[in-house]
């Protein structure tokens, strides 16, 4: 048993969509969220640069005494998870990957759309997942250009954002995809606009939030690290971009939590 916090790391706001799943399922666990903010977006940086940034963030979370670290960023996972595991062998890590496997099991048309950052789609990890689970299915890849920036600017509801979402999704839909994977943790914030663009075309949208939460639970059990039942959880927010960004992280975290409860869906 351990009352030490779980660390959650992303380039910015995206990992909050994972934070809210963990907070909901594990109310006794303290959480330290680190949203880089200064170097966001990661999507078009080099693999080496993302790996260096990820290592610095993990060191910061370790200074906070974290017992487990969730790399709540597909891009940083693709670039750095193997290196992080090798550099910090004592630390249990959970990484994020686009949910290609469940999507391939669910498609009826045989075409799966995957929207993610440039770096995630180019990573070896993504290619090997597609090779392993994509057998016989057509995977249509698309970069969510401007999507991360829209979420970072709190501009989910702006008409310009809807235009960008439409621009990315229409070719994927035209290719026949009946399941679309959101392969970046920022994208679930755009779910209302994504669903508006899809309309009644019978396309399922899936992300990795719930699966990651389940993985966190199983690792806590494996290492005997769950917090005590009576432990009162604390929530902290850190950033490389200064105090104001930390405050924005806190506000967005609790706002997205409320929205999730009200709609009973991801926002
Ligand atoms: N939220 C991140 C991901 O899951 C990174 C987005 C970015 O910084 O480009 O890929």
XYZ file of N, CA and C and ligand atoms in Angstrom:
811
model
N 0.832 -1.210 0.000
C 0.000 0.000 0.000
C 0.865 1.258 0.000
N 0.397 2.291 -0.691
C 1.164 3.533 -0.712
C 0.239 4.715 -0.983
N 0.380 5.742 -0.150
C -0.424 6.948 -0.361
C 0.309 7.972 -1.226
N 1.471 7.604 -1.740
C 2.221 8.511 -2.637
C 1.377 8.776 -3.889
N 1.618 9.912 -4.550
C 0.784 10.238 -5.714
C 1.138 9.432 -6.971
N 0.162 9.396 -7.882
C 0.388 8.906 -9.244
C 0.759 10.130 -10.077
N 1.788 10.035 -10.890
C 2.165 11.146 -11.769
C 1.538 10.959 -13.149
N 1.059 12.044 -13.719
C 0.465 11.997 -15.066
C 1.117 13.108 -15.873
N 1.636 12.739 -17.045
C 2.417 13.712 -17.824
C 1.921 13.815 -19.260
N 1.850 15.050 -19.737
C 1.519 15.285 -21.150
C 2.233 16.561 -21.608
N 2.196 16.806 -22.916
C 2.784 18.034 -23.442
C 2.002 19.266 -22.979
N 0.747 19.068 -22.594
C -0.087 20.209 -22.189
C -1.376 19.749 -21.550
N -2.513 20.160 -22.135
C -3.827 19.866 -21.549
C -4.322 18.442 -21.817
N -3.776 17.783 -22.862
C -4.351 16.528 -23.337
C -4.504 15.455 -22.264
N -3.463 15.287 -21.440
C -3.498 14.221 -20.443
C -4.603 14.399 -19.408
N -5.225 15.571 -19.397
C -6.340 15.772 -18.455
C -7.504 14.837 -18.785
N -7.597 14.406 -20.055
C -8.659 13.457 -20.418
C -8.366 12.071 -19.829
N -7.110 11.835 -19.465
C -6.734 10.604 -18.767
C -6.849 10.832 -17.255
N -6.408 12.011 -16.823
C -6.516 12.411 -15.408
C -7.933 12.204 -14.890
N -8.941 12.649 -15.669
C -10.329 12.568 -15.166
C -10.799 11.119 -15.052
N -10.316 10.242 -15.943
C -10.695 8.818 -15.854
C -10.095 8.208 -14.583
N -8.834 8.548 -14.309
C -8.155 7.974 -13.145
C -8.783 8.516 -11.866
N -9.085 9.799 -11.860
C -9.669 10.411 -10.665
C -11.039 9.804 -10.354
N -11.825 9.584 -11.404
C -13.174 9.036 -11.217
C -13.096 7.603 -10.680
N -12.197 6.808 -11.262
C -12.144 5.383 -10.889
C -11.388 5.152 -9.579
N -10.454 6.047 -9.261
C -9.590 5.831 -8.093
C -9.617 7.071 -7.186
N -10.741 7.300 -6.509
C -10.910 8.558 -5.757
C -9.981 8.717 -4.561
N -9.306 7.642 -4.149
C -8.396 7.779 -2.993
C -6.956 8.063 -3.420
N -6.711 8.058 -4.704
C -5.338 8.262 -5.172
C -5.038 9.755 -5.369
N -3.961 10.232 -4.767
C -3.494 11.591 -5.042
C -2.865 11.610 -6.436
N -3.047 12.722 -7.152
C -2.534 12.821 -8.516
C -1.694 14.083 -8.675
N -0.523 13.921 -9.281
C 0.268 15.094 -9.663
C 0.282 15.128 -11.180
N -0.273 16.188 -11.745
C -0.344 16.305 -13.203
C 0.721 17.280 -13.680
N 1.546 16.844 -14.612
C 2.530 17.763 -15.195
C 2.208 17.964 -16.680
N 1.763 19.160 -17.004
C 1.523 19.511 -18.410
C 2.640 20.453 -18.829
N 3.509 19.984 -19.705
C 4.695 20.771 -20.072
C 4.325 22.225 -20.411
N 3.478 22.416 -21.427
C 2.998 23.767 -21.747
C 4.004 24.638 -22.472
N 5.243 24.588 -22.046
C 6.270 25.438 -22.652
C 6.665 24.942 -24.041
N 6.714 23.633 -24.205
C 7.202 23.042 -25.472
C 6.082 22.421 -26.310
N 4.846 22.655 -25.912
C 3.690 22.096 -26.615
C 3.418 22.919 -27.873
N 3.024 22.338 -29.007
C 2.783 20.912 -29.242
C 4.059 20.119 -29.546
N 4.010 18.848 -29.140
C 5.121 17.935 -29.367
C 5.065 17.299 -30.758
N 3.858 17.317 -31.346
C 3.559 16.489 -32.516
C 4.526 16.592 -33.675
N 5.133 17.781 -33.875
C 6.035 17.878 -35.021
C 7.495 18.033 -34.600
N 7.791 17.850 -33.302
C 9.200 17.891 -32.852
C 9.889 16.570 -33.213
N 11.225 16.591 -33.173
C 11.958 15.355 -33.493
C 11.795 14.356 -32.342
N 12.004 13.096 -32.673
C 11.886 12.035 -31.657
C 12.855 12.302 -30.497
N 14.079 12.691 -30.832
C 15.109 12.931 -29.820
C 14.684 14.059 -28.874
N 14.161 15.125 -29.449
C 13.733 16.284 -28.641
C 12.608 15.876 -27.678
N 11.640 15.135 -28.180
C 10.521 14.702 -27.318
C 11.052 13.792 -26.209
N 12.005 12.916 -26.544
C 12.554 12.007 -25.538
C 13.260 12.787 -24.422
N 13.989 13.838 -24.799
C 14.698 14.666 -23.803
C 13.667 15.384 -22.903
N 12.633 15.931 -23.516
C 11.593 16.631 -22.735
C 10.878 15.656 -21.790
N 10.616 14.454 -22.293
C 9.914 13.458 -21.470
C 10.770 13.072 -20.265
N 12.049 12.921 -20.481
C 12.921 12.531 -19.371
C 12.943 13.626 -18.289
N 13.023 14.880 -18.722
C 13.047 15.985 -17.751
C 11.737 16.013 -16.955
N 10.631 15.774 -17.625
C 9.336 15.805 -16.935
C 9.209 14.646 -15.954
N 9.691 13.491 -16.362
C 9.629 12.335 -15.467
C 10.493 12.581 -14.221
N 11.662 13.182 -14.420
C 12.518 13.498 -13.254
C 11.777 14.412 -12.286
N 11.063 15.388 -12.835
C 10.305 16.341 -12.015
C 9.216 15.605 -11.216
N 8.536 14.665 -11.893
C 7.487 13.900 -11.197
C 8.093 12.983 -10.135
N 9.293 12.491 -10.396
C 9.942 11.637 -9.397
C 10.333 12.452 -8.161
N 10.701 13.712 -8.373
C 10.999 14.586 -7.221
C 9.766 14.761 -6.332
N 8.586 14.626 -6.940
C 7.338 14.733 -6.176
C 7.000 13.436 -5.447
N 7.851 12.436 -5.605
C 7.654 11.154 -4.916
C 6.601 10.259 -5.553
N 6.383 10.400 -6.867
C 5.343 9.588 -7.520
C 5.682 8.093 -7.469
N 4.638 7.292 -7.308
C 4.840 5.835 -7.201
C 4.649 5.140 -8.541
N 4.006 5.822 -9.457
C 3.734 5.264 -10.794
C 3.560 6.461 -11.717
N 4.007 6.343 -12.950
C 3.879 7.486 -13.867
C 3.155 7.076 -15.140
N 2.120 7.864 -15.462
C 1.374 7.645 -16.700
C 1.869 8.662 -17.720
N 2.424 8.176 -18.808
C 2.812 9.073 -19.901
C 1.545 9.243 -20.745
N 0.746 10.269 -20.368
C -0.604 10.422 -20.942
C -0.534 11.196 -22.250
N 0.386 10.781 -23.089
C 0.679 11.474 -24.336
C 1.142 10.417 -25.330
N 0.380 10.244 -26.392
C 0.746 9.235 -27.404
C 2.092 9.560 -28.034
N 2.325 10.864 -28.234
C 3.536 11.299 -28.920
C 4.774 10.998 -28.070
N 4.708 11.328 -26.775
C 5.847 11.070 -25.887
C 6.027 9.576 -25.667
N 4.934 8.826 -25.629
C 5.050 7.372 -25.487
C 5.790 6.802 -26.685
N 5.365 7.221 -27.882
C 5.996 6.690 -29.101
C 7.483 7.025 -29.128
N 7.827 8.235 -28.683
C 9.223 8.673 -28.796
C 10.101 8.160 -27.659
N 9.500 7.920 -26.466
C 10.376 7.806 -25.303
C 10.100 6.672 -24.327
N 9.022 5.937 -24.465
C 8.675 5.025 -23.354
C 9.757 3.967 -23.106
N 10.361 3.472 -24.183
C 11.378 2.432 -23.973
C 12.581 3.013 -23.231
N 12.951 4.223 -23.628
C 14.085 4.892 -22.983
C 13.774 5.204 -21.517
N 12.554 5.640 -21.244
C 12.182 5.953 -19.856
C 12.263 4.692 -18.990
N 11.765 3.586 -19.537
C 11.790 2.327 -18.756
C 13.224 1.878 -18.494
N 14.109 2.130 -19.484
C 15.506 1.727 -19.308
C 16.217 2.668 -18.330
N 15.886 3.961 -18.377
C 16.567 4.945 -17.514
C 16.087 4.858 -16.064
N 14.791 4.561 -15.889
C 14.228 4.508 -14.528
C 13.623 3.116 -14.285
N 14.483 2.104 -14.136
C 13.968 0.726 -14.080
C 13.066 0.435 -12.871
N 13.185 1.257 -11.826
C 12.369 1.004 -10.630
C 10.948 1.536 -10.761
N 10.740 2.437 -11.713
C 9.449 3.139 -11.784
C 8.472 2.401 -12.706
N 7.275 2.070 -12.203
C 6.281 1.506 -13.133
C 5.705 2.615 -14.033
N 5.724 2.386 -15.344
C 5.193 3.352 -16.318
C 3.978 2.770 -17.033
N 3.024 3.654 -17.323
C 1.935 3.291 -18.238
C 2.030 4.252 -19.415
N 2.097 3.710 -20.626
C 2.158 4.568 -21.811
C 0.847 4.533 -22.567
N 0.711 5.422 -23.527
C -0.515 5.476 -24.329
C -0.267 5.184 -25.783
N -1.139 4.370 -26.332
C -1.045 4.058 -27.761
C -2.406 4.255 -28.384
N -2.482 4.667 -29.638
C -3.791 4.732 -30.296
C -4.490 3.359 -30.216
N -5.808 3.401 -29.967
C -6.558 2.159 -29.719
C -6.845 1.397 -31.014
N -5.777 1.012 -31.712
C -5.923 0.353 -33.016
C -6.518 -1.053 -32.863
N -6.096 -1.750 -31.810
C -6.549 -3.135 -31.645
C -8.076 -3.206 -31.470
N -8.655 -2.486 -30.474
C -10.123 -2.547 -30.353
C -10.836 -2.055 -31.608
N -10.252 -1.051 -32.276
C -10.895 -0.522 -33.485
C -10.963 -1.597 -34.568
N -9.881 -2.360 -34.713
C -9.857 -3.407 -35.748
C -10.844 -4.523 -35.418
N -11.091 -4.729 -34.125
C -12.065 -5.758 -33.753
C -13.497 -5.279 -33.997
N -13.703 -3.948 -33.973
C -15.072 -3.429 -34.057
C -15.518 -3.055 -35.466
N -14.586 -2.784 -36.348
C -15.003 -2.310 -37.670
C -15.803 -3.380 -38.428
N -16.831 -2.934 -39.132
C -17.592 -3.845 -40.002
C -17.220 -3.582 -41.458
N -16.833 -2.313 -41.707
C -16.484 -1.977 -43.099
C -15.064 -2.442 -43.447
N -14.259 -2.740 -42.398
C -12.871 -3.152 -42.653
C -11.935 -1.967 -42.840
N -12.479 -0.742 -42.607
C -11.639 0.457 -42.727
C -11.661 1.189 -41.381
N -10.473 1.431 -40.842
C -10.340 2.106 -39.551
C -9.582 3.416 -39.763
N -10.127 4.502 -39.250
C -9.431 5.787 -39.309
C -8.639 6.009 -38.031
N -7.431 6.509 -38.140
C -6.648 6.853 -36.948
C -6.186 8.301 -37.096
N -6.647 9.152 -36.189
C -6.211 10.548 -36.195
C -5.241 10.729 -35.039
N -4.068 11.239 -35.331
C -3.040 11.411 -34.294
C -2.060 12.485 -34.758
N -1.005 12.704 -33.967
C 0.001 13.687 -34.383
C 0.951 13.032 -35.395
N 1.641 13.887 -36.097
C 2.611 13.430 -37.100
C 3.615 12.433 -36.500
N 4.146 12.819 -35.333
C 5.186 11.999 -34.695
C 4.640 10.638 -34.278
N 3.405 10.605 -33.735
C 2.821 9.312 -33.318
C 2.636 8.401 -34.514
N 2.143 8.953 -35.607
C 1.852 8.113 -36.786
C 3.119 7.609 -37.449
N 4.218 8.354 -37.258
C 5.476 7.956 -37.900
C 6.285 7.009 -37.023
N 5.899 6.875 -35.754
C 6.714 6.103 -34.800
C 6.723 4.607 -35.100
N 7.822 3.972 -34.726
C 7.955 2.510 -34.912
C 6.851 1.766 -34.178
N 6.500 2.321 -33.016
C 5.514 1.661 -32.164
C 4.163 1.544 -32.870
N 3.768 2.652 -33.499
C 2.493 2.655 -34.213
C 2.536 1.661 -35.368
N 3.634 1.686 -36.094
C 3.754 0.782 -37.246
C 3.695 -0.682 -36.803
N 4.332 -0.983 -35.653
C 4.313 -2.391 -35.234
C 2.930 -2.773 -34.694
N 2.215 -1.819 -34.072
C 0.845 -2.124 -33.616
C -0.043 -2.424 -34.821
N 0.089 -1.607 -35.857
C -0.726 -1.811 -37.057
C -0.406 -3.171 -37.677
N 0.873 -3.504 -37.689
C 1.287 -4.789 -38.253
C 0.707 -5.957 -37.457
N 0.725 -5.780 -36.121
C 0.293 -6.873 -35.249
C -1.228 -7.077 -35.271
N -1.970 -5.944 -35.192
C -3.427 -6.069 -35.002
C -4.251 -5.671 -36.213
N -3.586 -5.082 -37.200
C -4.357 -4.518 -38.303
C -4.662 -5.506 -39.419
N -4.231 -6.756 -39.249
C -4.339 -7.774 -40.300
C -5.640 -7.736 -41.095
N -5.539 -7.512 -42.372
C -6.726 -7.552 -43.226
C -7.537 -6.272 -43.224
N -7.255 -5.363 -42.296
C -8.033 -4.116 -42.229
C -7.241 -3.010 -42.917
N -7.982 -2.054 -43.444
C -7.298 -0.911 -44.033
C -7.237 0.195 -42.973
N -6.037 0.694 -42.700
C -5.868 1.758 -41.707
C -5.646 3.069 -42.460
N -6.570 4.001 -42.263
C -6.440 5.309 -42.918
C -5.937 6.298 -41.870
N -4.734 6.817 -42.096
C -4.116 7.714 -41.105
C -4.393 9.167 -41.453
N -4.566 9.998 -40.428
C -4.726 11.433 -40.665
C -4.115 12.203 -39.503
N -3.417 13.265 -39.819
C -2.843 14.128 -38.780
C -3.910 15.167 -38.391
N -4.157 15.300 -37.101
C -5.156 16.277 -36.620
C -4.555 17.681 -36.609
N -4.348 18.226 -37.797
C -3.669 19.531 -37.887
C -4.474 20.640 -37.225
N -3.819 21.306 -36.272
C -4.462 22.419 -35.584
C -5.345 21.994 -34.417
N -5.542 20.705 -34.224
C -6.449 20.255 -33.162
C -5.856 20.508 -31.772
N -4.568 20.171 -31.600
C -3.933 20.380 -30.289
C -3.928 21.871 -29.953
N -3.581 22.682 -30.954
C -3.528 24.137 -30.742
C -4.904 24.663 -30.318
N -5.975 24.133 -30.917
C -7.326 24.585 -30.573
C -7.653 24.264 -29.108
N -7.262 23.078 -28.668
C -7.542 22.693 -27.273
C -6.705 23.550 -26.327
N -5.442 23.780 -26.684
C -4.568 24.595 -25.825
C -5.076 26.032 -25.715
N -5.797 26.486 -26.740
C -6.314 27.862 -26.722
C -7.728 27.917 -26.140
N -8.214 26.810 -25.591
C -9.603 26.724 -25.091
C -10.596 27.102 -26.185
N -10.276 26.747 -27.426
C -11.106 27.169 -28.562
C -11.900 25.997 -29.156
N -12.302 25.048 -28.300
C -13.025 23.867 -28.794
C -14.308 24.249 -29.540
N -14.946 25.345 -29.089
C -16.253 25.682 -29.665
C -16.157 26.699 -30.809
N -14.954 27.080 -31.188
C -14.809 28.118 -32.226
C -15.146 27.562 -33.617
N -15.778 28.342 -34.488
C -16.099 27.880 -35.842
C -14.857 27.415 -36.607
N -13.729 28.086 -36.399
C -12.479 27.715 -37.063
C -12.060 26.278 -36.678
N -12.327 25.915 -35.435
C -11.984 24.561 -34.971
C -12.856 23.540 -35.693
N -14.129 23.842 -35.834
C -15.022 22.914 -36.546
C -14.552 22.738 -38.000
N -14.091 23.833 -38.593
C -13.596 23.754 -39.970
C -12.385 22.808 -40.051
N -11.490 22.940 -39.058
C -10.283 22.096 -39.054
C -10.636 20.622 -38.821
N -11.597 20.397 -37.957
C -12.006 19.015 -37.661
C -12.631 18.397 -38.922
N -13.464 19.173 -39.590
C -14.115 18.691 -40.817
C -13.078 18.358 -41.891
N -12.134 19.248 -42.034
C -11.074 19.100 -43.045
C -10.300 17.782 -42.869
N -10.065 17.419 -41.604
C -9.304 16.191 -41.328
C -10.199 14.956 -41.465
N -11.429 15.054 -40.974
C -12.268 13.845 -40.908
C -12.936 13.464 -42.223
N -13.290 14.455 -43.048
C -14.045 14.114 -44.261
C -13.321 13.100 -45.158
N -12.016 13.272 -45.418
C -11.338 12.267 -46.251
C -11.313 10.877 -45.604
N -11.231 10.834 -44.277
C -11.205 9.544 -43.566
C -12.566 8.855 -43.731
N -13.622 9.656 -43.603
C -14.979 9.115 -43.746
C -15.215 8.690 -45.208
N -14.728 9.513 -46.111
C -14.900 9.193 -47.544
C -14.178 7.892 -47.914
N -13.119 7.561 -47.169
C -12.379 6.320 -47.444
C -13.122 5.090 -46.918
N -14.235 5.328 -46.196
C -15.070 4.204 -45.759
C -14.903 3.808 -44.303
N -14.185 4.617 -43.506
C -13.979 4.252 -42.093
C -15.312 4.257 -41.345
N -15.559 3.199 -40.559
C -16.738 3.201 -39.691
C -16.326 3.239 -38.211
N -15.014 3.217 -37.964
C -14.487 3.435 -36.610
C -13.340 4.433 -36.747
N -13.368 5.452 -35.879
C -12.281 6.434 -35.905
C -11.620 6.464 -34.526
N -10.307 6.285 -34.534
C -9.536 6.268 -33.287
C -8.968 7.660 -33.030
N -9.193 8.170 -31.825
C -8.566 9.436 -31.438
C -7.229 9.082 -30.794
N -6.156 9.240 -31.551
C -4.844 8.773 -31.102
C -3.996 9.855 -30.476
N -4.622 10.803 -29.834
C -3.912 11.878 -29.129
C -4.813 12.276 -27.974
N -4.216 12.455 -26.795
C -5.048 12.687 -25.609
C -5.733 14.058 -25.610
N -5.278 14.969 -26.452
C -5.984 16.247 -26.566
C -7.347 16.085 -27.263
N -7.434 15.117 -28.174
C -8.591 15.074 -29.069
C -9.942 14.802 -28.399
N -10.000 14.017 -27.303
C -11.328 13.827 -26.680
C -11.988 15.146 -26.257
N -11.202 16.197 -26.044
C -11.807 17.507 -25.743
C -12.641 18.002 -26.929
N -12.341 17.487 -28.118
C -13.050 17.938 -29.328
C -14.224 17.027 -29.674
N -14.571 16.106 -28.773
C -15.612 15.132 -29.078
C -16.943 15.761 -29.527
N -17.433 16.808 -28.867
C -18.710 17.371 -29.346
C -18.627 17.814 -30.804
N -17.544 18.471 -31.193
C -17.445 18.943 -32.572
C -17.199 17.769 -33.531
N -16.425 16.788 -33.091
C -16.189 15.594 -33.919
C -17.530 14.896 -34.187
N -18.345 14.789 -33.133
C -19.629 14.092 -33.311
C -20.595 14.890 -34.172
N -20.484 16.214 -34.070
C -21.334 17.064 -34.926
C -20.939 16.878 -36.401
N -19.656 16.825 -36.650
C -19.175 16.676 -38.032
C -19.582 15.303 -38.585
N -19.492 14.278 -37.763
C -19.847 12.922 -38.208
C -21.356 12.804 -38.448
N -22.126 13.472 -37.599
C -23.583 13.440 -37.734
C -24.131 12.035 -37.580
N -25.077 11.661 -38.464
C -25.712 10.337 -38.292
C -25.140 9.319 -39.283
N -23.843 9.421 -39.531
C -23.242 8.511 -40.512
C -22.808 7.169 -39.905
N -23.206 6.944 -38.641
C -22.975 5.623 -38.031
C -21.512 5.277 -37.838
N -20.722 6.260 -37.388
C -19.281 6.021 -37.185
C -18.982 6.064 -35.693
N -18.254 5.062 -35.240
C -17.911 5.005 -33.827
C -16.572 5.709 -33.586
N -16.515 6.485 -32.505
C -15.269 7.201 -32.174
C -14.722 6.627 -30.877
N -13.476 6.169 -30.905
C -12.934 5.595 -29.667
C -11.598 6.238 -29.276
N -11.375 6.295 -27.959
C -10.087 6.797 -27.472
C -9.546 5.822 -26.434
N -8.414 6.168 -25.829
C -7.731 5.192 -24.961
C -7.955 5.431 -23.472
N -8.743 6.475 -23.116
C -8.865 6.886 -21.706
C -9.216 5.759 -20.746
N -10.303 5.049 -21.027
C -10.774 4.022 -20.090
C -9.783 2.856 -20.015
N -9.201 2.477 -21.148
C -8.253 1.357 -21.156
C -7.012 1.688 -20.325
N -6.578 2.939 -20.400
C -5.392 3.347 -19.638
C -5.679 3.286 -18.137
N -6.859 3.750 -17.775
C -7.233 3.712 -16.360
C -7.191 2.266 -15.839
N -7.697 1.346 -16.631
C -7.701 -0.086 -16.235
C -6.263 -0.594 -16.058
N -5.396 -0.159 -16.949
C -3.985 -0.574 -16.880
C -3.329 -0.021 -15.603
N -3.681 1.218 -15.238
C -3.145 1.811 -14.005
C -3.580 0.958 -12.813
N -4.873 0.597 -12.782
C -5.366 -0.224 -11.664
C -4.620 -1.548 -11.587
N -4.403 -2.177 -12.736
C -3.775 -3.496 -12.648
C -2.310 -3.378 -12.222
N -1.635 -2.293 -12.624
C -0.243 -2.119 -12.155
C -0.181 -1.797 -10.663
N -1.137 -0.986 -10.185
C -1.170 -0.687 -8.738
C -1.309 -1.990 -7.957
N -2.157 -2.875 -8.460
C -2.344 -4.157 -7.773
C -1.094 -5.025 -7.877
N -0.533 -5.057 -9.062
C 0.658 -5.889 -9.270
C 1.796 -5.495 -8.325
N 1.969 -4.168 -8.135
C 3.068 -3.680 -7.275
C 2.619 -3.447 -5.823
N 1.353 -3.708 -5.523
C 0.849 -3.474 -4.161
C 0.904 -2.006 -3.775
N 0.507 -1.133 -4.701
C 0.701 0.313 -4.486
C -0.584 1.109 -4.282
N -1.715 0.468 -4.130
C -2.961 1.236 -3.974
C -2.924 2.078 -2.702
N -3.571 3.245 -2.725
C -3.697 4.077 -1.531
C -4.716 3.439 -0.594
N -4.602 3.767 0.693
C -5.555 3.236 1.679
C -6.955 3.766 1.374
N -7.972 2.969 1.704
C -9.384 3.339 1.446
C -9.748 4.721 2.004
N -9.218 5.029 3.196
C -9.587 6.292 3.838
C -8.717 7.474 3.399
N -7.773 7.234 2.500
C -6.836 8.306 2.145
C -7.533 9.437 1.403
N -7.288 10.652 1.858
C -7.901 11.806 1.212
C -7.005 12.296 0.072
N -7.508 12.180 -1.147
C -6.668 12.483 -2.310
C -6.389 13.975 -2.438
N -5.168 14.279 -2.919
C -4.815 15.672 -3.243
C -4.510 15.744 -4.724
N -4.806 16.901 -5.317
C -4.573 17.065 -6.754
C -3.660 18.257 -6.979
N -2.503 17.991 -7.591
C -1.551 19.081 -7.848
C -1.304 19.205 -9.338
N -0.974 20.419 -9.757
C -0.744 20.679 -11.183
C 0.585 21.394 -11.347
N 1.447 20.834 -12.194
C 2.765 21.416 -12.443
C 2.919 21.682 -13.931
N 3.837 22.575 -14.254
C 4.069 22.883 -15.656
C 5.469 23.452 -15.831
N 5.977 23.374 -17.049
C 7.247 24.019 -17.373
C 6.975 25.454 -17.838
N 5.704 25.828 -17.915
C 5.347 27.128 -18.503
C 4.933 28.166 -17.450
N 5.099 27.864 -16.181
C 4.823 28.871 -15.157
C 3.452 28.737 -14.499
N 3.263 29.612 -13.509
C 2.100 29.569 -12.620
C 0.754 29.695 -13.333
N 0.728 30.626 -14.310
C -0.552 30.892 -14.962
C -1.046 29.644 -15.704
N -0.109 28.957 -16.342
C -0.473 27.738 -17.068
C -0.966 26.658 -16.086
N -0.321 26.580 -14.907
C -0.759 25.613 -13.880
C -2.200 25.886 -13.494
N -2.526 27.161 -13.342
C -3.882 27.552 -12.963
C -4.872 27.163 -14.064
N -4.468 27.353 -15.319
C -5.336 26.951 -16.449
C -5.537 25.436 -16.452
N -4.470 24.697 -16.128
C -4.585 23.229 -16.058
C -5.619 22.833 -15.009
N -5.502 23.459 -13.831
C -6.428 23.139 -12.742
C -7.869 23.420 -13.157
N -8.071 24.595 -13.770
C -9.434 24.975 -14.166
C -9.994 24.009 -15.203
N -9.176 23.679 -16.190
C -9.644 22.791 -17.268
C -9.918 21.385 -16.710
N -9.077 20.948 -15.782
C -9.265 19.614 -15.188
C -10.629 19.514 -14.525
N -10.948 20.472 -13.691
C -12.212 20.368 -12.958
C -13.400 20.692 -13.860
N -13.217 21.558 -14.839
C -14.309 21.857 -15.778
C -14.631 20.615 -16.605
N -13.613 19.884 -17.059
C -13.899 18.719 -17.913
C -14.487 17.604 -17.079
N -14.151 17.558 -15.805
C -14.727 16.549 -14.913
C -16.226 16.787 -14.762
N -16.628 18.046 -14.541
C -18.045 18.384 -14.374
C -18.792 18.064 -15.672
N -18.236 18.476 -16.808
C -18.898 18.249 -18.090
C -19.095 16.755 -18.329
N -18.124 15.967 -17.925
C -18.231 14.526 -18.146
C -19.402 13.959 -17.350
N -19.523 14.417 -16.079
C -20.615 13.892 -15.248
C -21.976 14.310 -15.809
N -22.067 15.549 -16.257
C -23.369 16.047 -16.727
C -23.834 15.311 -17.979
N -22.916 15.063 -18.884
C -23.322 14.441 -20.155
C -23.219 12.933 -20.147
N -22.532 12.449 -19.119
C -22.218 11.026 -19.065
C -21.504 10.535 -20.333
N -20.778 11.410 -20.942
C -19.949 11.049 -22.103
C -18.635 11.798 -21.967
N -17.691 11.440 -22.785
C -16.461 12.209 -22.811
C -16.765 13.524 -23.503
N -16.044 14.574 -23.095
C -16.227 15.801 -23.869
C -15.009 15.968 -24.749
N -1.447 14.968 -26.221
C -0.378 14.483 -26.962
C -0.623 13.151 -27.614
O -1.359 12.360 -27.052
C 0.573 15.392 -27.660
C 0.041 16.429 -28.536
C 1.117 17.384 -28.967
O 1.732 17.991 -28.091
O 1.325 17.509 -30.174
O -0.072 12.837 -28.633
